[in-house]
Amino acid sequence: MATGEVHSQCAGYTLPVPNVQRLATSLDKSSQIPERYVRPEAEVNVIARTSEIELPVIDLAKLIHPEFSKEEAAKLHLTCQEWSFFQLVNHGVPEELTEGLKADTVEFFNKPLEEKMAYKQDNDGTLQGYGQAFVLSEEQKLDWCDMFYVMTRPTAFRNMKFWPTSPSTFRDNIDRYSLELTKLASCLWQYIARNLGVAPEVFVQLFKDHPQGMRFNYYPPCPEADKVIGISPHSDATGFSILLQINDEQGLQIRKDGEWIAVNALPNALIVNLGDVTEVLSNGIYKSIEHRATINTETTRISLVAFHGPDNLDMLQPLPEVVGDGKPNYGSMSYQEFMKAYFEKKLEGKSILDMLKILIRN
Ligand code: OGA
Ligand code: NI
């Protein structure tokens, strides 16, 4: 894809919305929140049964270790089938780097609004910058969250005007983290490919240039926390996402067997979840997982999600190697069209994939 062209990984427009961080600081404990943030569905279905359910942990050191690899790869396969979600430990990303990135991110969001607005989105169709995503009508309910998004790979797609110059180490830490995750992603793809019975080269080809975007989410506290949603239920469009909790606050929930389960991330773990592209490529052997973020009354939560998508993909459809003699469970759609459809809708569960499934019934 030519430099300068809008990359499908981050195509999209969004309407401007109020800054939630500022809104939150203007409220006190007895304030009522503006109607646009009130989400009736937020209250009813909070089920946090983490004490009963063990969230899967995959150990990368074991995965790449000749002696333990087979066993850990089998665990990875089962986890991808049953959860599409896992916490990755011993992932090899240096702690000194994640700690530096965390400190920079906190410092950036703590800057005065005017300073952050120097990096605001400019409606260039890429969603990059400081602002919000997936807001498509003035009536739409809003998420209790500000976001800051940059396209990090391929490096030719970087638009440095959105990369903050302060804190002084921020750019370099984003760059280094981006590279570390790229290495991690290609390692994981190889095991995922093998687990699906696909030659790793097929995946190497699909994900060759490692398109990667990073979304920093800032969730301020809210006096009526049980009425708002940090990020609406959705599945990620990409191959897989890797989430780093920037501070120690929890708030991520995943939907499993119809119930919302709170994720209490292990301190140094990276949280990996499979996206829609992987669901389709794997013909539904792996499903993308729906997730959302909740808000609390006292503390701010910050997260960083890195999306890893395919590059060398014309048509999004189940891989022939996976379908074999069986039947495809999804129709086929141009990848560009798929991403366009994803960004032209508000975040709403897995509705785009349902569309692909319907295609096949007709
Ligand atoms: C996302 C996302 C969840 C979180 O940015 O796609 O799902 O916990 N974020 O921040
Ligand atoms: Ni997500």
XYZ file of C-alpha atoms and ligand atoms in Angstrom:
373
model
C 0.000 0.000 0.000
C 1.351 3.376 -0.953
C 2.582 5.727 1.725
C 0.066 8.429 2.459
C -2.910 6.296 1.587
C -5.239 5.850 4.530
C -4.490 2.500 6.050
C -7.524 0.314 6.496
C -6.385 -0.558 10.020
C -7.299 2.909 11.195
C -9.749 4.261 8.625
C -12.640 6.157 10.085
C -14.261 9.400 11.107
C -15.803 10.416 14.377
C -17.816 13.368 15.606
C -16.141 15.653 18.136
C -17.260 15.049 21.716
C -16.615 16.788 25.039
C -13.393 15.922 26.829
C -14.338 13.416 29.532
C -11.314 14.103 31.734
C -12.334 17.745 31.987
C -15.986 16.855 32.464
C -15.043 14.497 35.311
C -13.019 17.151 37.123
C -15.955 19.579 36.906
C -18.214 17.154 38.804
C -18.382 16.509 42.520
C -19.657 13.454 44.363
C -23.283 14.574 44.291
C -23.324 15.734 40.656
C -25.553 14.187 38.079
C -23.874 13.260 34.864
C -25.075 14.551 31.490
C -27.799 12.420 29.911
C -25.649 11.407 26.957
C -23.472 9.286 29.227
C -26.307 7.506 31.045
C -26.407 3.897 29.891
C -29.335 1.893 31.240
C -27.575 -1.325 30.253
C -24.593 -0.532 32.499
C -26.391 -1.336 35.728
C -28.049 -4.630 35.029
C -25.394 -7.010 33.984
C -22.309 -6.597 36.107
C -21.270 -10.059 37.037
C -17.785 -10.395 38.419
C -17.119 -13.985 39.224
C -13.369 -13.944 38.996
C -13.013 -15.780 42.272
C -14.702 -18.784 40.695
C -13.112 -18.599 37.284
C -9.463 -18.855 36.538
C -8.493 -16.613 33.685
C -6.091 -18.395 31.363
C -2.400 -17.624 31.588
C -0.013 -18.483 28.761
C 3.687 -18.565 29.505
C 5.724 -17.427 26.513
C 8.959 -18.745 27.992
C 7.394 -22.206 28.022
C 5.922 -21.779 24.554
C 9.339 -21.215 23.027
C 11.171 -23.711 25.221
C 11.889 -26.994 23.369
C 10.956 -29.077 26.378
C 7.641 -27.406 27.242
C 6.558 -26.004 23.907
C 4.236 -28.803 22.859
C 2.299 -28.725 26.086
C 2.046 -24.927 26.193
C 1.033 -24.771 22.515
C -1.762 -27.244 23.248
C -2.853 -25.035 26.138
C -2.752 -22.018 23.829
C -4.983 -23.809 21.308
C -7.523 -24.780 23.934
C -7.448 -21.272 25.402
C -8.003 -19.688 21.991
C -10.934 -22.044 21.382
C -12.591 -21.595 24.741
C -11.695 -18.041 25.687
C -10.039 -16.126 22.813
C -8.440 -14.295 25.652
C -5.385 -14.866 27.803
C -2.843 -13.202 29.996
C 0.668 -13.582 28.663
C 3.481 -13.879 31.191
C 7.228 -14.101 30.651
C 6.536 -12.225 27.425
C 10.035 -10.810 27.133
C 9.079 -7.144 26.918
C 11.541 -5.491 29.302
C 9.941 -4.216 32.483
C 12.123 -1.124 32.350
C 10.425 -0.296 29.021
C 6.840 -0.905 30.152
C 7.489 1.047 33.348
C 8.905 3.961 31.349
C 5.977 3.893 28.950
C 3.499 3.790 31.815
C 5.112 6.809 33.479
C 5.138 8.752 30.191
C 1.495 7.933 29.490
C 0.364 9.086 32.923
C 2.403 12.271 32.561
C 0.915 12.948 29.129
C -2.691 12.577 30.274
C -1.970 14.715 33.342
C -0.957 17.659 31.178
C -3.333 20.603 30.836
C -6.053 20.090 28.234
C -4.640 22.835 25.974
C -1.340 21.024 25.760
C -2.956 17.717 24.847
C -5.174 19.445 22.309
C -2.042 20.177 20.273
C -2.355 16.501 19.328
C -6.090 16.444 18.726
C -7.605 14.436 15.890
C -7.966 16.425 12.726
C -10.562 14.401 10.824
C -8.010 13.105 8.352
C -9.824 9.781 8.185
C -7.253 7.922 10.279
C -8.623 8.614 13.784
C -5.099 9.376 14.916
C -4.634 11.849 17.720
C -6.362 12.835 20.933
C -10.150 12.597 20.963
C -12.640 9.804 20.528
C -13.711 7.090 18.076
C -16.927 5.500 16.845
C -19.171 8.501 17.517
C -21.358 8.740 14.440
C -24.468 10.640 15.496
C -25.370 13.454 17.850
C -27.928 11.197 19.536
C -25.565 8.344 20.235
C -24.745 7.550 23.859
C -21.145 8.278 24.757
C -18.402 6.273 26.408
C -16.821 7.590 29.605
C -13.371 7.705 28.079
C -10.902 9.858 26.168
C -8.582 8.203 23.736
C -5.311 8.943 22.083
C -4.517 6.915 18.980
C -1.393 6.586 16.854
C -0.563 4.332 13.962
C 2.795 2.784 14.806
C 3.523 0.273 12.003
C 4.482 0.024 9.230
C 6.768 2.873 10.226
C 6.013 4.623 6.925
C 2.474 5.187 8.232
C 3.587 7.118 11.261
C 2.417 10.670 11.345
C 4.806 12.291 13.783
C 2.643 15.361 14.264
C 0.488 13.193 16.541
C 3.428 11.887 18.559
C 3.855 13.964 21.727
C 7.265 15.537 22.209
C 6.715 15.756 25.955
C 7.471 13.805 28.102
C 10.777 13.659 26.290
C 11.050 9.864 26.413
C 7.473 9.213 25.193
C 8.182 8.918 21.456
C 11.147 6.655 21.975
C 9.262 4.442 24.412
C 6.309 4.109 22.029
C 8.743 3.201 19.257
C 10.583 0.624 21.337
C 7.375 -0.887 22.682
C 5.979 -1.055 19.163
C 8.997 -3.063 18.035
C 8.857 -5.383 21.043
C 5.182 -6.119 20.395
C 5.845 -6.719 16.719
C 8.398 -9.370 17.611
C 5.977 -10.837 20.104
C 3.135 -10.811 17.588
C 5.107 -12.647 14.926
C 6.117 -15.249 17.477
C 2.509 -15.759 18.573
C 1.242 -15.917 14.982
C 3.528 -18.839 14.293
C 2.090 -20.876 17.136
C -1.457 -19.852 16.269
C -0.871 -20.879 12.641
C 0.507 -24.281 13.620
C -2.357 -24.815 16.042
C -4.776 -24.194 13.174
C -2.923 -26.594 10.928
C -1.682 -23.792 8.704
C 1.926 -23.400 7.565
C 3.490 -20.522 9.519
C 4.594 -19.006 6.178
C 0.949 -18.373 5.294
C 0.598 -16.203 8.381
C 3.993 -14.596 7.877
C 2.785 -13.533 4.442
C -0.557 -12.278 5.754
C 0.952 -10.213 8.518
C 4.164 -9.304 6.725
C 4.328 -5.580 7.379
C 2.775 -5.902 10.822
C 0.207 -3.115 10.710
C -0.075 -1.932 14.288
C -2.003 0.882 15.917
C -1.959 1.966 19.559
C -4.935 3.266 21.449
C -4.345 4.855 24.834
C -7.571 4.892 26.869
C -8.146 7.314 29.724
C -11.080 6.439 31.988
C -11.643 9.090 34.671
C -13.685 8.325 37.796
C -17.403 9.119 37.676
C -19.743 10.020 40.559
C -22.423 7.826 38.956
C -20.064 5.054 37.889
C -22.750 2.395 37.714
C -24.595 4.405 35.071
C -21.766 4.800 32.590
C -19.641 2.546 30.416
C -15.942 3.182 29.810
C -15.898 1.534 26.419
C -18.990 -0.030 24.848
C -19.145 -3.788 24.367
C -17.298 -4.718 21.195
C -14.913 -7.161 19.658
C -11.729 -5.793 18.114
C -11.584 -5.887 14.330
C -7.980 -6.988 14.137
C -5.966 -10.192 14.231
C -5.310 -9.778 17.917
C -4.879 -7.016 20.446
C -2.399 -6.729 23.262
C -3.458 -4.707 26.271
C -1.167 -3.221 28.869
C -2.684 -1.804 32.040
C -0.961 1.507 32.523
C -1.897 1.862 36.159
C -3.016 -0.731 38.658
C -6.713 -0.128 38.193
C -8.891 -2.942 36.898
C -11.994 -2.408 34.787
C -11.818 -4.667 31.755
C -14.612 -7.213 31.437
C -15.050 -9.979 28.899
C -18.244 -11.707 27.880
C -18.074 -15.441 28.245
C -21.057 -17.740 27.849
C -23.328 -14.706 27.987
C -21.933 -13.344 31.260
C -19.624 -10.446 31.936
C -16.507 -11.495 33.782
C -14.122 -9.005 35.368
C -10.502 -9.425 34.416
C -8.032 -8.956 37.216
C -4.825 -8.746 35.263
C -1.664 -10.132 36.802
C 0.863 -7.370 37.561
C 3.278 -7.782 34.666
C 1.064 -9.655 32.256
C 0.042 -8.516 28.812
C -3.577 -9.262 27.975
C -4.119 -10.771 24.545
C -7.494 -11.070 22.863
C -8.314 -12.430 19.437
C -10.133 -10.187 16.983
C -12.679 -10.585 14.198
C -10.064 -11.161 11.490
C -8.758 -14.206 13.352
C -12.299 -15.491 13.841
C -12.963 -15.384 10.098
C -9.530 -16.692 9.028
C -9.897 -19.611 11.442
C -13.423 -20.305 10.141
C -14.748 -19.770 13.649
C -12.484 -22.322 15.354
C -11.403 -19.273 17.351
C -13.984 -16.589 18.110
C -13.282 -12.938 18.754
C -14.282 -12.047 22.268
C -16.618 -9.281 23.272
C -15.283 -6.986 25.953
C -15.969 -3.639 27.582
C -14.562 -1.387 30.288
C -16.252 -0.276 33.480
C -15.696 2.848 35.535
C -15.375 3.421 39.258
C -16.193 6.360 41.485
C -12.756 7.100 42.891
C -9.889 6.393 40.564
C -8.720 6.927 37.015
C -7.865 3.904 34.919
C -5.531 4.033 31.936
C -4.898 1.287 29.414
C -2.933 0.894 26.218
C -4.233 -1.406 23.518
C -2.085 -2.344 20.528
C -4.007 -3.731 17.561
C -2.258 -6.128 15.205
C -3.899 -6.580 11.857
C -3.194 -8.219 8.526
C -1.609 -6.304 5.710
C -1.388 -8.556 2.735
C -5.064 -9.383 2.633
C -7.416 -8.679 -0.252
C -10.373 -10.749 0.800
C -11.357 -11.522 4.346
C -12.543 -15.118 4.334
C -11.793 -18.402 6.056
C -8.374 -19.768 5.108
C -8.737 -22.655 2.620
C -6.165 -24.582 4.674
C -8.499 -24.429 7.673
C -11.726 -25.147 5.809
C -10.234 -28.166 4.023
C -13.056 -30.337 2.748
C -15.489 -28.786 5.208
C -17.707 -25.799 4.586
C -16.847 -22.185 5.261
C -18.854 -20.646 8.084
C -18.341 -17.081 6.878
C -18.820 -15.340 3.583
C -16.078 -13.431 1.932
C -15.686 -9.688 1.884
C -12.962 -7.328 0.779
C -10.836 -6.498 3.797
C -11.049 -2.795 2.985
C -14.850 -3.019 2.953
C -14.833 -4.902 6.213
C -12.738 -2.270 7.968
C -14.849 0.490 6.495
C -18.010 -1.188 7.786
C -16.382 -1.648 11.216
C -15.538 2.029 11.575
C -18.810 3.278 10.143
C -20.807 1.786 12.987
C -20.877 2.634 16.633
C -19.279 -0.031 18.816
C -21.910 -2.667 19.256
C -20.995 -6.223 20.139
C -20.032 -8.348 17.178
C -22.513 -6.985 14.670
C -20.089 -6.819 11.729
C -19.283 -10.492 11.988
C -22.984 -11.300 12.125
C -23.219 -9.540 8.813
C -20.559 -11.821 7.343
C -22.380 -14.837 8.696
C -25.650 -13.684 7.165
C -23.952 -13.343 3.801
C -23.449 -17.042 3.735
C -27.053 -17.882 4.533
C -28.349 -15.960 1.534
C -10.041 -1.187 23.248
C -10.472 -1.851 24.503
C -10.427 -2.031 26.900
C -9.721 -1.468 28.081
O -9.391 -0.121 23.339
O -10.330 -1.754 22.178
O -11.178 -2.813 24.416
O -9.726 -2.138 29.123
N -10.085 -1.359 25.690
O -9.191 -0.372 27.973
Ni -11.231 -3.618 22.437
